[in-house]
Amino acid sequence: MMKKTNLIFWMCSIILIPSCQKNENAKHPYQSKSETALYHYQLGWQQIMDEGRYAAAERSYRKANYLDPDFLIGQSVYARLILDTDERIKIYNRVEAEKSRVEGDEQLLLDVYQSLVYFTNLREQKSPEAPNALKTALKTAEKNLGYLVSKYPNEIYLKSEYIEILHANYGAELALDSLESLTSDKQKQNPFLMGYAASMEAELGHFDKALDRANALAKFFKGISVPKPEVVYADVYFKKQALEKAYFHADKAYRLDSRNLDASRLRDKIKAEMQQRKDTATLSKKY
């Protein structure tokens, strides 16, 4: 494992962050003229990342886009969430046609989101170009988000996505180190990061640590019915191969919000593996 004390230096020199000097005065990279639109945009991030409420997030993004139709980042993020491929392609093309008027840091972020939407469109169309599009998207996201999180250290959802990208590119071990090094004590209590850390610990086979983190997340939401802690429990138990427990939590999350893609995908994967186990057991008895 890379030592945590060397991690920031590694990010500056290898991931090509132009500067790792924090700018506490910079608030965010968004250029929307509507504070109300920005409120609903940020609310959408909270709902989808922290709470796992996909349906509510979709409504928030739609409201943000209604309040400011010129806020292209809002359009692109909305496109990432929706399931209708035809609509997603239309939004992608519309944003591409207009994105030349976006400048500076907002342009860097828009390039990330558009590259991810482009990959999703190719994947859903079963295009052979999808894997190359994903590689390009991950490379763009690593470079651009790396710069943006150093400039806007309080933008927790940019930081969360950056850690997801590092996870995709370098694995759970480095991503966990990055989470530890890049976040303040307060940010470490962010529900998404608490849950994501639990999943990465489980991926590394550290199931006791993973369940401790999942329990802390469940305690954070005590008395509040949201899908997020259930999805995290489902993921941890699935990685542990405790399939019945995993399915219980995935199904509970799905019933709380059927639009939660993590819950629905996990539930399907767990169901398939449970059926495979059952079929294998039946064959063993037969022969």
PDB file of C-alpha atoms in Angstrom:
ATOM      1  CA  MET A   1       0.000   0.000   0.000  1.00  0.00           C
ATOM      2  CA  MET A   2       1.248   3.495  -0.805  1.00  0.00           C
ATOM      3  CA  LYS A   3       2.042   5.420   2.361  1.00  0.00           C
ATOM      4  CA  LYS A   4      -0.549   8.069   3.131  1.00  0.00           C
ATOM      5  CA  THR A   5       2.172  10.671   3.724  1.00  0.00           C
ATOM      6  CA  ASN A   6       3.275  10.309   0.107  1.00  0.00           C
ATOM      7  CA  LEU A   7      -0.179  10.251  -1.435  1.00  0.00           C
ATOM      8  CA  ILE A   8      -0.692  13.967  -2.064  1.00  0.00           C
ATOM      9  CA  PHE A   9       2.763  14.245  -3.685  1.00  0.00           C
ATOM     10  CA  TRP A  10       1.919  11.273  -5.898  1.00  0.00           C
ATOM     11  CA  MET A  11      -1.344  12.872  -6.981  1.00  0.00           C
ATOM     12  CA  CYS A  12       0.305  16.173  -7.844  1.00  0.00           C
ATOM     13  CA  SER A  13       3.090  14.618  -9.892  1.00  0.00           C
ATOM     14  CA  ILE A  14       1.443  11.592 -11.501  1.00  0.00           C
ATOM     15  CA  ILE A  15      -2.224  12.519 -11.890  1.00  0.00           C
ATOM     16  CA  LEU A  16      -1.194  15.919 -13.202  1.00  0.00           C
ATOM     17  CA  ILE A  17      -3.079  18.186 -10.818  1.00  0.00           C
ATOM     18  CA  PRO A  18      -1.716  21.597 -11.863  1.00  0.00           C
ATOM     19  CA  SER A  19      -1.648  22.796  -8.265  1.00  0.00           C
ATOM     20  CA  CYS A  20      -2.404  21.169  -4.941  1.00  0.00           C
ATOM     21  CA  GLN A  21      -2.757  24.500  -3.192  1.00  0.00           C
ATOM     22  CA  LYS A  22      -6.224  24.752  -1.700  1.00  0.00           C
ATOM     23  CA  ASN A  23      -8.238  27.838  -2.512  1.00  0.00           C
ATOM     24  CA  GLU A  24     -10.597  28.252   0.412  1.00  0.00           C
ATOM     25  CA  ASN A  25     -12.147  31.361  -1.199  1.00  0.00           C
ATOM     26  CA  ALA A  26     -13.377  29.472  -4.269  1.00  0.00           C
ATOM     27  CA  LYS A  27     -16.905  28.210  -3.626  1.00  0.00           C
ATOM     28  CA  HIS A  28     -17.809  26.155  -6.705  1.00  0.00           C
ATOM     29  CA  PRO A  29     -17.186  25.944 -10.454  1.00  0.00           C
ATOM     30  CA  TYR A  30     -20.803  26.511 -11.527  1.00  0.00           C
ATOM     31  CA  GLN A  31     -21.921  29.510 -13.577  1.00  0.00           C
ATOM     32  CA  SER A  32     -25.703  29.305 -13.228  1.00  0.00           C
ATOM     33  CA  LYS A  33     -27.277  32.716 -12.650  1.00  0.00           C
ATOM     34  CA  SER A  34     -30.103  31.156 -10.637  1.00  0.00           C
ATOM     35  CA  GLU A  35     -29.330  30.464  -6.987  1.00  0.00           C
ATOM     36  CA  THR A  36     -32.576  28.489  -6.767  1.00  0.00           C
ATOM     37  CA  ALA A  37     -31.503  26.289  -9.689  1.00  0.00           C
ATOM     38  CA  LEU A  38     -28.164  25.658  -7.979  1.00  0.00           C
ATOM     39  CA  TYR A  39     -29.984  24.774  -4.747  1.00  0.00           C
ATOM     40  CA  HIS A  40     -32.044  22.084  -6.492  1.00  0.00           C
ATOM     41  CA  TYR A  41     -28.975  20.871  -8.396  1.00  0.00           C
ATOM     42  CA  GLN A  42     -27.045  20.393  -5.143  1.00  0.00           C
ATOM     43  CA  LEU A  43     -30.121  18.865  -3.514  1.00  0.00           C
ATOM     44  CA  GLY A  44     -30.166  16.294  -6.313  1.00  0.00           C
ATOM     45  CA  TRP A  45     -26.589  15.302  -5.495  1.00  0.00           C
ATOM     46  CA  GLN A  46     -27.465  14.904  -1.828  1.00  0.00           C
ATOM     47  CA  GLN A  47     -30.485  12.778  -2.653  1.00  0.00           C
ATOM     48  CA  ILE A  48     -28.707  10.443  -5.046  1.00  0.00           C
ATOM     49  CA  MET A  49     -25.281  10.185  -3.398  1.00  0.00           C
ATOM     50  CA  ASP A  50     -26.000  10.454   0.319  1.00  0.00           C
ATOM     51  CA  GLU A  51     -29.518   9.033   0.507  1.00  0.00           C
ATOM     52  CA  GLY A  52     -29.811   6.779  -2.549  1.00  0.00           C
ATOM     53  CA  ARG A  53     -33.117   8.406  -3.511  1.00  0.00           C
ATOM     54  CA  TYR A  54     -32.830   8.292  -7.284  1.00  0.00           C
ATOM     55  CA  ALA A  55     -36.432   9.230  -8.043  1.00  0.00           C
ATOM     56  CA  ALA A  56     -36.252  12.304  -5.797  1.00  0.00           C
ATOM     57  CA  ALA A  57     -32.911  13.312  -7.355  1.00  0.00           C
ATOM     58  CA  GLU A  58     -34.382  13.083 -10.836  1.00  0.00           C
ATOM     59  CA  ARG A  59     -37.160  15.483  -9.803  1.00  0.00           C
ATOM     60  CA  SER A  60     -34.624  17.898  -8.306  1.00  0.00           C
ATOM     61  CA  TYR A  61     -32.478  17.927 -11.446  1.00  0.00           C
ATOM     62  CA  ARG A  62     -35.547  18.478 -13.609  1.00  0.00           C
ATOM     63  CA  LYS A  63     -36.510  21.443 -11.440  1.00  0.00           C
ATOM     64  CA  ALA A  64     -32.987  22.885 -11.645  1.00  0.00           C
ATOM     65  CA  ASN A  65     -33.062  22.578 -15.437  1.00  0.00           C
ATOM     66  CA  TYR A  66     -36.495  24.205 -15.606  1.00  0.00           C
ATOM     67  CA  LEU A  67     -35.297  27.128 -13.497  1.00  0.00           C
ATOM     68  CA  ASP A  68     -32.157  27.579 -15.593  1.00  0.00           C
ATOM     69  CA  PRO A  69     -32.323  25.851 -19.016  1.00  0.00           C
ATOM     70  CA  ASP A  70     -28.919  27.355 -19.872  1.00  0.00           C
ATOM     71  CA  PHE A  71     -27.176  25.529 -17.019  1.00  0.00           C
ATOM     72  CA  LEU A  72     -25.575  22.836 -19.173  1.00  0.00           C
ATOM     73  CA  ILE A  73     -23.976  20.926 -16.314  1.00  0.00           C
ATOM     74  CA  GLY A  74     -27.442  20.413 -14.849  1.00  0.00           C
ATOM     75  CA  GLN A  75     -28.604  19.015 -18.182  1.00  0.00           C
ATOM     76  CA  SER A  76     -25.637  16.660 -18.436  1.00  0.00           C
ATOM     77  CA  VAL A  77     -25.989  15.355 -14.873  1.00  0.00           C
ATOM     78  CA  TYR A  78     -29.691  14.752 -15.475  1.00  0.00           C
ATOM     79  CA  ALA A  79     -28.783  12.774 -18.606  1.00  0.00           C
ATOM     80  CA  ARG A  80     -26.492  10.561 -16.510  1.00  0.00           C
ATOM     81  CA  LEU A  81     -29.412   9.618 -14.279  1.00  0.00           C
ATOM     82  CA  ILE A  82     -32.282   8.901 -16.653  1.00  0.00           C
ATOM     83  CA  LEU A  83     -32.987   5.450 -18.115  1.00  0.00           C
ATOM     84  CA  ASP A  84     -34.470   6.493 -21.467  1.00  0.00           C
ATOM     85  CA  THR A  85     -31.626   6.097 -23.979  1.00  0.00           C
ATOM     86  CA  ASP A  86     -33.296   8.144 -26.705  1.00  0.00           C
ATOM     87  CA  GLU A  87     -33.846  11.066 -24.343  1.00  0.00           C
ATOM     88  CA  ARG A  88     -30.304  10.766 -23.024  1.00  0.00           C
ATOM     89  CA  ILE A  89     -28.891  10.931 -26.554  1.00  0.00           C
ATOM     90  CA  LYS A  90     -30.978  14.034 -27.316  1.00  0.00           C
ATOM     91  CA  ILE A  91     -29.739  15.777 -24.182  1.00  0.00           C
ATOM     92  CA  TYR A  92     -26.138  14.803 -24.926  1.00  0.00           C
ATOM     93  CA  ASN A  93     -26.361  16.188 -28.459  1.00  0.00           C
ATOM     94  CA  ARG A  94     -28.040  19.397 -27.280  1.00  0.00           C
ATOM     95  CA  VAL A  95     -25.356  20.017 -24.656  1.00  0.00           C
ATOM     96  CA  GLU A  96     -22.580  19.235 -27.145  1.00  0.00           C
ATOM     97  CA  ALA A  97     -24.028  21.783 -29.569  1.00  0.00           C
ATOM     98  CA  GLU A  98     -24.039  24.502 -26.896  1.00  0.00           C
ATOM     99  CA  LYS A  99     -21.011  23.687 -24.740  1.00  0.00           C
ATOM    100  CA  SER A 100     -18.656  26.095 -26.543  1.00  0.00           C
ATOM    101  CA  ARG A 101     -20.207  28.933 -24.530  1.00  0.00           C
ATOM    102  CA  VAL A 102     -19.102  27.322 -21.254  1.00  0.00           C
ATOM    103  CA  GLU A 103     -15.673  28.379 -20.034  1.00  0.00           C
ATOM    104  CA  GLY A 104     -13.072  27.751 -17.369  1.00  0.00           C
ATOM    105  CA  ASP A 105     -13.588  25.266 -14.563  1.00  0.00           C
ATOM    106  CA  GLU A 106     -17.195  24.649 -15.513  1.00  0.00           C
ATOM    107  CA  GLN A 107     -15.987  23.523 -18.941  1.00  0.00           C
ATOM    108  CA  LEU A 108     -13.583  21.042 -17.333  1.00  0.00           C
ATOM    109  CA  LEU A 109     -16.431  19.559 -15.305  1.00  0.00           C
ATOM    110  CA  LEU A 110     -18.816  19.515 -18.255  1.00  0.00           C
ATOM    111  CA  ASP A 111     -16.222  17.585 -20.286  1.00  0.00           C
ATOM    112  CA  VAL A 112     -16.196  14.927 -17.548  1.00  0.00           C
ATOM    113  CA  TYR A 113     -19.964  14.567 -17.399  1.00  0.00           C
ATOM    114  CA  GLN A 114     -20.400  14.581 -21.170  1.00  0.00           C
ATOM    115  CA  SER A 115     -17.759  11.898 -21.632  1.00  0.00           C
ATOM    116  CA  LEU A 116     -19.596   9.711 -19.116  1.00  0.00           C
ATOM    117  CA  VAL A 117     -22.953  10.302 -20.831  1.00  0.00           C
ATOM    118  CA  TYR A 118     -21.358   9.465 -24.186  1.00  0.00           C
ATOM    119  CA  PHE A 119     -20.049   6.177 -22.771  1.00  0.00           C
ATOM    120  CA  THR A 120     -23.462   5.331 -21.303  1.00  0.00           C
ATOM    121  CA  ASN A 121     -25.142   5.946 -24.655  1.00  0.00           C
ATOM    122  CA  LEU A 122     -22.681   3.654 -26.444  1.00  0.00           C
ATOM    123  CA  ARG A 123     -23.019   0.980 -23.760  1.00  0.00           C
ATOM    124  CA  GLU A 124     -26.815   1.013 -23.929  1.00  0.00           C
ATOM    125  CA  GLN A 125     -26.619   0.773 -27.731  1.00  0.00           C
ATOM    126  CA  LYS A 126     -24.216  -2.179 -27.339  1.00  0.00           C
ATOM    127  CA  SER A 127     -21.614  -0.368 -29.423  1.00  0.00           C
ATOM    128  CA  PRO A 128     -18.153  -1.987 -29.705  1.00  0.00           C
ATOM    129  CA  GLU A 129     -16.737   1.503 -29.107  1.00  0.00           C
ATOM    130  CA  ALA A 130     -18.069   1.593 -25.543  1.00  0.00           C
ATOM    131  CA  PRO A 131     -14.901   0.215 -23.844  1.00  0.00           C
ATOM    132  CA  ASN A 132     -12.695   2.828 -25.523  1.00  0.00           C
ATOM    133  CA  ALA A 133     -15.187   5.544 -24.601  1.00  0.00           C
ATOM    134  CA  LEU A 134     -15.032   4.409 -20.971  1.00  0.00           C
ATOM    135  CA  LYS A 135     -11.216   4.566 -20.954  1.00  0.00           C
ATOM    136  CA  THR A 136     -11.351   8.091 -22.353  1.00  0.00           C
ATOM    137  CA  ALA A 137     -14.007   9.143 -19.837  1.00  0.00           C
ATOM    138  CA  LEU A 138     -12.026   7.783 -16.880  1.00  0.00           C
ATOM    139  CA  LYS A 139      -8.837   9.476 -18.070  1.00  0.00           C
ATOM    140  CA  THR A 140     -10.628  12.802 -18.534  1.00  0.00           C
ATOM    141  CA  ALA A 141     -12.363  12.492 -15.162  1.00  0.00           C
ATOM    142  CA  GLU A 142      -9.143  11.701 -13.309  1.00  0.00           C
ATOM    143  CA  LYS A 143      -7.312  14.703 -14.732  1.00  0.00           C
ATOM    144  CA  ASN A 144     -10.136  17.262 -14.542  1.00  0.00           C
ATOM    145  CA  LEU A 145     -11.624  16.227 -11.211  1.00  0.00           C
ATOM    146  CA  GLY A 146      -8.146  15.988  -9.713  1.00  0.00           C
ATOM    147  CA  TYR A 147      -7.621  19.644 -10.520  1.00  0.00           C
ATOM    148  CA  LEU A 148     -11.101  20.712  -9.428  1.00  0.00           C
ATOM    149  CA  VAL A 149     -11.041  19.025  -6.009  1.00  0.00           C
ATOM    150  CA  SER A 150      -7.747  20.757  -5.234  1.00  0.00           C
ATOM    151  CA  LYS A 151      -9.285  24.122  -6.145  1.00  0.00           C
ATOM    152  CA  TYR A 152     -12.697  23.553  -4.546  1.00  0.00           C
ATOM    153  CA  PRO A 153     -11.919  21.461  -1.440  1.00  0.00           C
ATOM    154  CA  ASN A 154     -15.384  21.971   0.048  1.00  0.00           C
ATOM    155  CA  GLU A 155     -17.229  20.518  -2.944  1.00  0.00           C
ATOM    156  CA  ILE A 156     -17.863  17.135  -1.367  1.00  0.00           C
ATOM    157  CA  TYR A 157     -19.649  15.550  -4.335  1.00  0.00           C
ATOM    158  CA  LEU A 158     -16.843  16.443  -6.747  1.00  0.00           C
ATOM    159  CA  LYS A 159     -14.450  14.895  -4.248  1.00  0.00           C
ATOM    160  CA  SER A 160     -16.651  11.813  -3.930  1.00  0.00           C
ATOM    161  CA  GLU A 161     -16.735  11.302  -7.679  1.00  0.00           C
ATOM    162  CA  TYR A 162     -12.990  11.766  -7.868  1.00  0.00           C
ATOM    163  CA  ILE A 163     -12.485   8.976  -5.326  1.00  0.00           C
ATOM    164  CA  GLU A 164     -14.823   6.782  -7.386  1.00  0.00           C
ATOM    165  CA  ILE A 165     -12.670   7.468 -10.451  1.00  0.00           C
ATOM    166  CA  LEU A 166      -9.475   6.611  -8.566  1.00  0.00           C
ATOM    167  CA  HIS A 167     -11.149   3.407  -7.451  1.00  0.00           C
ATOM    168  CA  ALA A 168     -12.032   2.529 -11.042  1.00  0.00           C
ATOM    169  CA  ASN A 169      -8.540   3.323 -12.293  1.00  0.00           C
ATOM    170  CA  TYR A 170      -6.339   2.049  -9.453  1.00  0.00           C
ATOM    171  CA  GLY A 171      -8.392  -0.146  -7.159  1.00  0.00           C
ATOM    172  CA  ALA A 172      -9.835  -0.028  -3.662  1.00  0.00           C
ATOM    173  CA  GLU A 173      -6.585   0.193  -1.719  1.00  0.00           C
ATOM    174  CA  LEU A 174      -5.395   3.419  -3.285  1.00  0.00           C
ATOM    175  CA  ALA A 175      -8.906   4.877  -3.307  1.00  0.00           C
ATOM    176  CA  LEU A 176      -9.211   4.299   0.450  1.00  0.00           C
ATOM    177  CA  ASP A 177      -5.863   6.014   1.011  1.00  0.00           C
ATOM    178  CA  SER A 178      -7.056   8.884  -1.172  1.00  0.00           C
ATOM    179  CA  LEU A 179     -10.272   9.217   0.807  1.00  0.00           C
ATOM    180  CA  GLU A 180      -8.261   9.390   4.025  1.00  0.00           C
ATOM    181  CA  SER A 181      -5.807  11.969   2.673  1.00  0.00           C
ATOM    182  CA  LEU A 182      -8.145  14.205   0.691  1.00  0.00           C
ATOM    183  CA  THR A 183     -11.008  14.622   3.145  1.00  0.00           C
ATOM    184  CA  SER A 184     -11.369  16.576   6.364  1.00  0.00           C
ATOM    185  CA  ASP A 185     -12.686  14.917   9.517  1.00  0.00           C
ATOM    186  CA  LYS A 186     -16.098  16.452   8.810  1.00  0.00           C
ATOM    187  CA  GLN A 187     -16.105  15.240   5.198  1.00  0.00           C
ATOM    188  CA  LYS A 188     -15.304  11.708   6.329  1.00  0.00           C
ATOM    189  CA  GLN A 189     -18.754  11.731   7.965  1.00  0.00           C
ATOM    190  CA  ASN A 190     -20.422  12.335   4.606  1.00  0.00           C
ATOM    191  CA  PRO A 191     -22.915   9.460   4.120  1.00  0.00           C
ATOM    192  CA  PHE A 192     -21.791   8.621   0.591  1.00  0.00           C
ATOM    193  CA  LEU A 193     -18.136   8.413   1.601  1.00  0.00           C
ATOM    194  CA  MET A 194     -18.995   6.376   4.698  1.00  0.00           C
ATOM    195  CA  GLY A 195     -20.844   3.875   2.541  1.00  0.00           C
ATOM    196  CA  TYR A 196     -18.268   3.869  -0.241  1.00  0.00           C
ATOM    197  CA  ALA A 197     -15.485   3.211   2.251  1.00  0.00           C
ATOM    198  CA  ALA A 198     -17.473   0.249   3.589  1.00  0.00           C
ATOM    199  CA  SER A 199     -17.804  -1.206   0.095  1.00  0.00           C
ATOM    200  CA  MET A 200     -14.097  -0.771  -0.615  1.00  0.00           C
ATOM    201  CA  GLU A 201     -13.146  -2.420   2.680  1.00  0.00           C
ATOM    202  CA  ALA A 202     -15.364  -5.360   1.710  1.00  0.00           C
ATOM    203  CA  GLU A 203     -13.746  -5.500  -1.719  1.00  0.00           C
ATOM    204  CA  LEU A 204     -10.378  -5.874   0.028  1.00  0.00           C
ATOM    205  CA  GLY A 205     -11.775  -8.656   2.214  1.00  0.00           C
ATOM    206  CA  HIS A 206     -11.826  -6.532   5.382  1.00  0.00           C
ATOM    207  CA  PHE A 207     -15.349  -7.548   6.301  1.00  0.00           C
ATOM    208  CA  ASP A 208     -15.255  -6.565   9.987  1.00  0.00           C
ATOM    209  CA  LYS A 209     -14.118  -3.052   9.055  1.00  0.00           C
ATOM    210  CA  ALA A 210     -16.682  -2.925   6.273  1.00  0.00           C
ATOM    211  CA  LEU A 211     -19.522  -3.837   8.612  1.00  0.00           C
ATOM    212  CA  ASP A 212     -18.306  -1.335  11.213  1.00  0.00           C
ATOM    213  CA  ARG A 213     -18.514   1.399   8.564  1.00  0.00           C
ATOM    214  CA  ALA A 214     -21.908   0.153   7.357  1.00  0.00           C
ATOM    215  CA  ASN A 215     -23.197   0.150  10.949  1.00  0.00           C
ATOM    216  CA  ALA A 216     -21.956   3.733  11.407  1.00  0.00           C
ATOM    217  CA  LEU A 217     -23.856   4.747   8.280  1.00  0.00           C
ATOM    218  CA  ALA A 218     -27.031   3.037   9.492  1.00  0.00           C
ATOM    219  CA  LYS A 219     -26.664   4.864  12.807  1.00  0.00           C
ATOM    220  CA  PHE A 220     -26.292   8.163  10.919  1.00  0.00           C
ATOM    221  CA  PHE A 221     -29.703   7.549   9.314  1.00  0.00           C
ATOM    222  CA  LYS A 222     -31.352   6.082  12.415  1.00  0.00           C
ATOM    223  CA  GLY A 223     -35.084   6.746  12.266  1.00  0.00           C
ATOM    224  CA  ILE A 224     -34.921   7.877   8.615  1.00  0.00           C
ATOM    225  CA  SER A 225     -36.025   5.519   5.843  1.00  0.00           C
ATOM    226  CA  VAL A 226     -33.644   5.996   2.921  1.00  0.00           C
ATOM    227  CA  PRO A 227     -32.152   3.320   0.629  1.00  0.00           C
ATOM    228  CA  LYS A 228     -28.474   4.197   1.113  1.00  0.00           C
ATOM    229  CA  PRO A 229     -27.579   2.163   4.231  1.00  0.00           C
ATOM    230  CA  GLU A 230     -29.536  -0.819   2.910  1.00  0.00           C
ATOM    231  CA  VAL A 231     -27.623  -0.726  -0.390  1.00  0.00           C
ATOM    232  CA  VAL A 232     -24.321  -0.576   1.476  1.00  0.00           C
ATOM    233  CA  TYR A 233     -25.249  -3.524   3.691  1.00  0.00           C
ATOM    234  CA  ALA A 234     -26.344  -5.456   0.587  1.00  0.00           C
ATOM    235  CA  ASP A 235     -23.059  -4.765  -1.173  1.00  0.00           C
ATOM    236  CA  VAL A 236     -20.932  -5.726   1.830  1.00  0.00           C
ATOM    237  CA  TYR A 237     -22.848  -8.948   2.451  1.00  0.00           C
ATOM    238  CA  PHE A 238     -22.776  -9.813  -1.262  1.00  0.00           C
ATOM    239  CA  LYS A 239     -18.995  -9.432  -1.341  1.00  0.00           C
ATOM    240  CA  LYS A 240     -18.885 -11.586   1.803  1.00  0.00           C
ATOM    241  CA  GLN A 241     -21.086 -14.124  -0.007  1.00  0.00           C
ATOM    242  CA  ALA A 242     -23.741 -13.967   2.709  1.00  0.00           C
ATOM    243  CA  LEU A 243     -26.369 -14.000  -0.003  1.00  0.00           C
ATOM    244  CA  GLU A 244     -29.552 -14.227   2.062  1.00  0.00           C
ATOM    245  CA  LYS A 245     -28.590 -11.194   4.140  1.00  0.00           C
ATOM    246  CA  ALA A 246     -27.454  -9.390   1.012  1.00  0.00           C
ATOM    247  CA  TYR A 247     -30.760 -10.019  -0.734  1.00  0.00           C
ATOM    248  CA  PHE A 248     -32.757  -8.896   2.305  1.00  0.00           C
ATOM    249  CA  HIS A 249     -31.060  -5.505   2.307  1.00  0.00           C
ATOM    250  CA  ALA A 250     -31.049  -5.078  -1.481  1.00  0.00           C
ATOM    251  CA  ASP A 251     -34.760  -5.857  -1.645  1.00  0.00           C
ATOM    252  CA  LYS A 252     -35.487  -3.445   1.213  1.00  0.00           C
ATOM    253  CA  ALA A 253     -33.568  -0.692  -0.613  1.00  0.00           C
ATOM    254  CA  TYR A 254     -35.425  -1.471  -3.831  1.00  0.00           C
ATOM    255  CA  ARG A 255     -38.781  -1.245  -2.076  1.00  0.00           C
ATOM    256  CA  LEU A 256     -37.807   2.142  -0.660  1.00  0.00           C
ATOM    257  CA  ASP A 257     -36.922   3.413  -4.162  1.00  0.00           C
ATOM    258  CA  SER A 258     -37.324   1.186  -7.218  1.00  0.00           C
ATOM    259  CA  ARG A 259     -35.364   3.755  -9.244  1.00  0.00           C
ATOM    260  CA  ASN A 260     -32.237   3.144  -7.189  1.00  0.00           C
ATOM    261  CA  LEU A 261     -29.987   1.533  -9.804  1.00  0.00           C
ATOM    262  CA  ASP A 262     -27.507   0.214  -7.254  1.00  0.00           C
ATOM    263  CA  ALA A 263     -30.293  -1.574  -5.402  1.00  0.00           C
ATOM    264  CA  SER A 264     -31.935  -3.042  -8.499  1.00  0.00           C
ATOM    265  CA  ARG A 265     -28.664  -4.218 -10.031  1.00  0.00           C
ATOM    266  CA  LEU A 266     -27.468  -5.720  -6.771  1.00  0.00           C
ATOM    267  CA  ARG A 267     -30.783  -7.454  -6.210  1.00  0.00           C
ATOM    268  CA  ASP A 268     -30.643  -9.024  -9.673  1.00  0.00           C
ATOM    269  CA  LYS A 269     -27.032 -10.159  -9.208  1.00  0.00           C
ATOM    270  CA  ILE A 270     -27.745 -11.657  -5.795  1.00  0.00           C
ATOM    271  CA  LYS A 271     -30.869 -13.406  -7.087  1.00  0.00           C
ATOM    272  CA  ALA A 272     -28.917 -14.910  -9.975  1.00  0.00           C
ATOM    273  CA  GLU A 273     -26.169 -16.182  -7.681  1.00  0.00           C
ATOM    274  CA  MET A 274     -28.683 -17.636  -5.223  1.00  0.00           C
ATOM    275  CA  GLN A 275     -30.380 -19.456  -8.092  1.00  0.00           C
ATOM    276  CA  GLN A 276     -27.035 -20.747  -9.321  1.00  0.00           C
ATOM    277  CA  ARG A 277     -26.245 -22.105  -5.874  1.00  0.00           C
ATOM    278  CA  LYS A 278     -29.649 -23.756  -5.724  1.00  0.00           C
ATOM    279  CA  ASP A 279     -29.188 -25.342  -9.150  1.00  0.00           C
ATOM    280  CA  THR A 280     -25.726 -26.594  -8.204  1.00  0.00           C
ATOM    281  CA  ALA A 281     -27.066 -28.126  -4.993  1.00  0.00           C
ATOM    282  CA  THR A 282     -29.881 -29.837  -6.916  1.00  0.00           C
ATOM    283  CA  LEU A 283     -27.442 -31.331  -9.408  1.00  0.00           C
ATOM    284  CA  SER A 284     -25.195 -32.564  -6.601  1.00  0.00           C
ATOM    285  CA  LYS A 285     -28.110 -34.390  -4.995  1.00  0.00           C
ATOM    286  CA  LYS A 286     -29.153 -35.845  -8.327  1.00  0.00           C
ATOM    287  CA  TYR A 287     -25.731 -37.309  -9.070  1.00  0.00           C
TER     288      TYR A 287
END
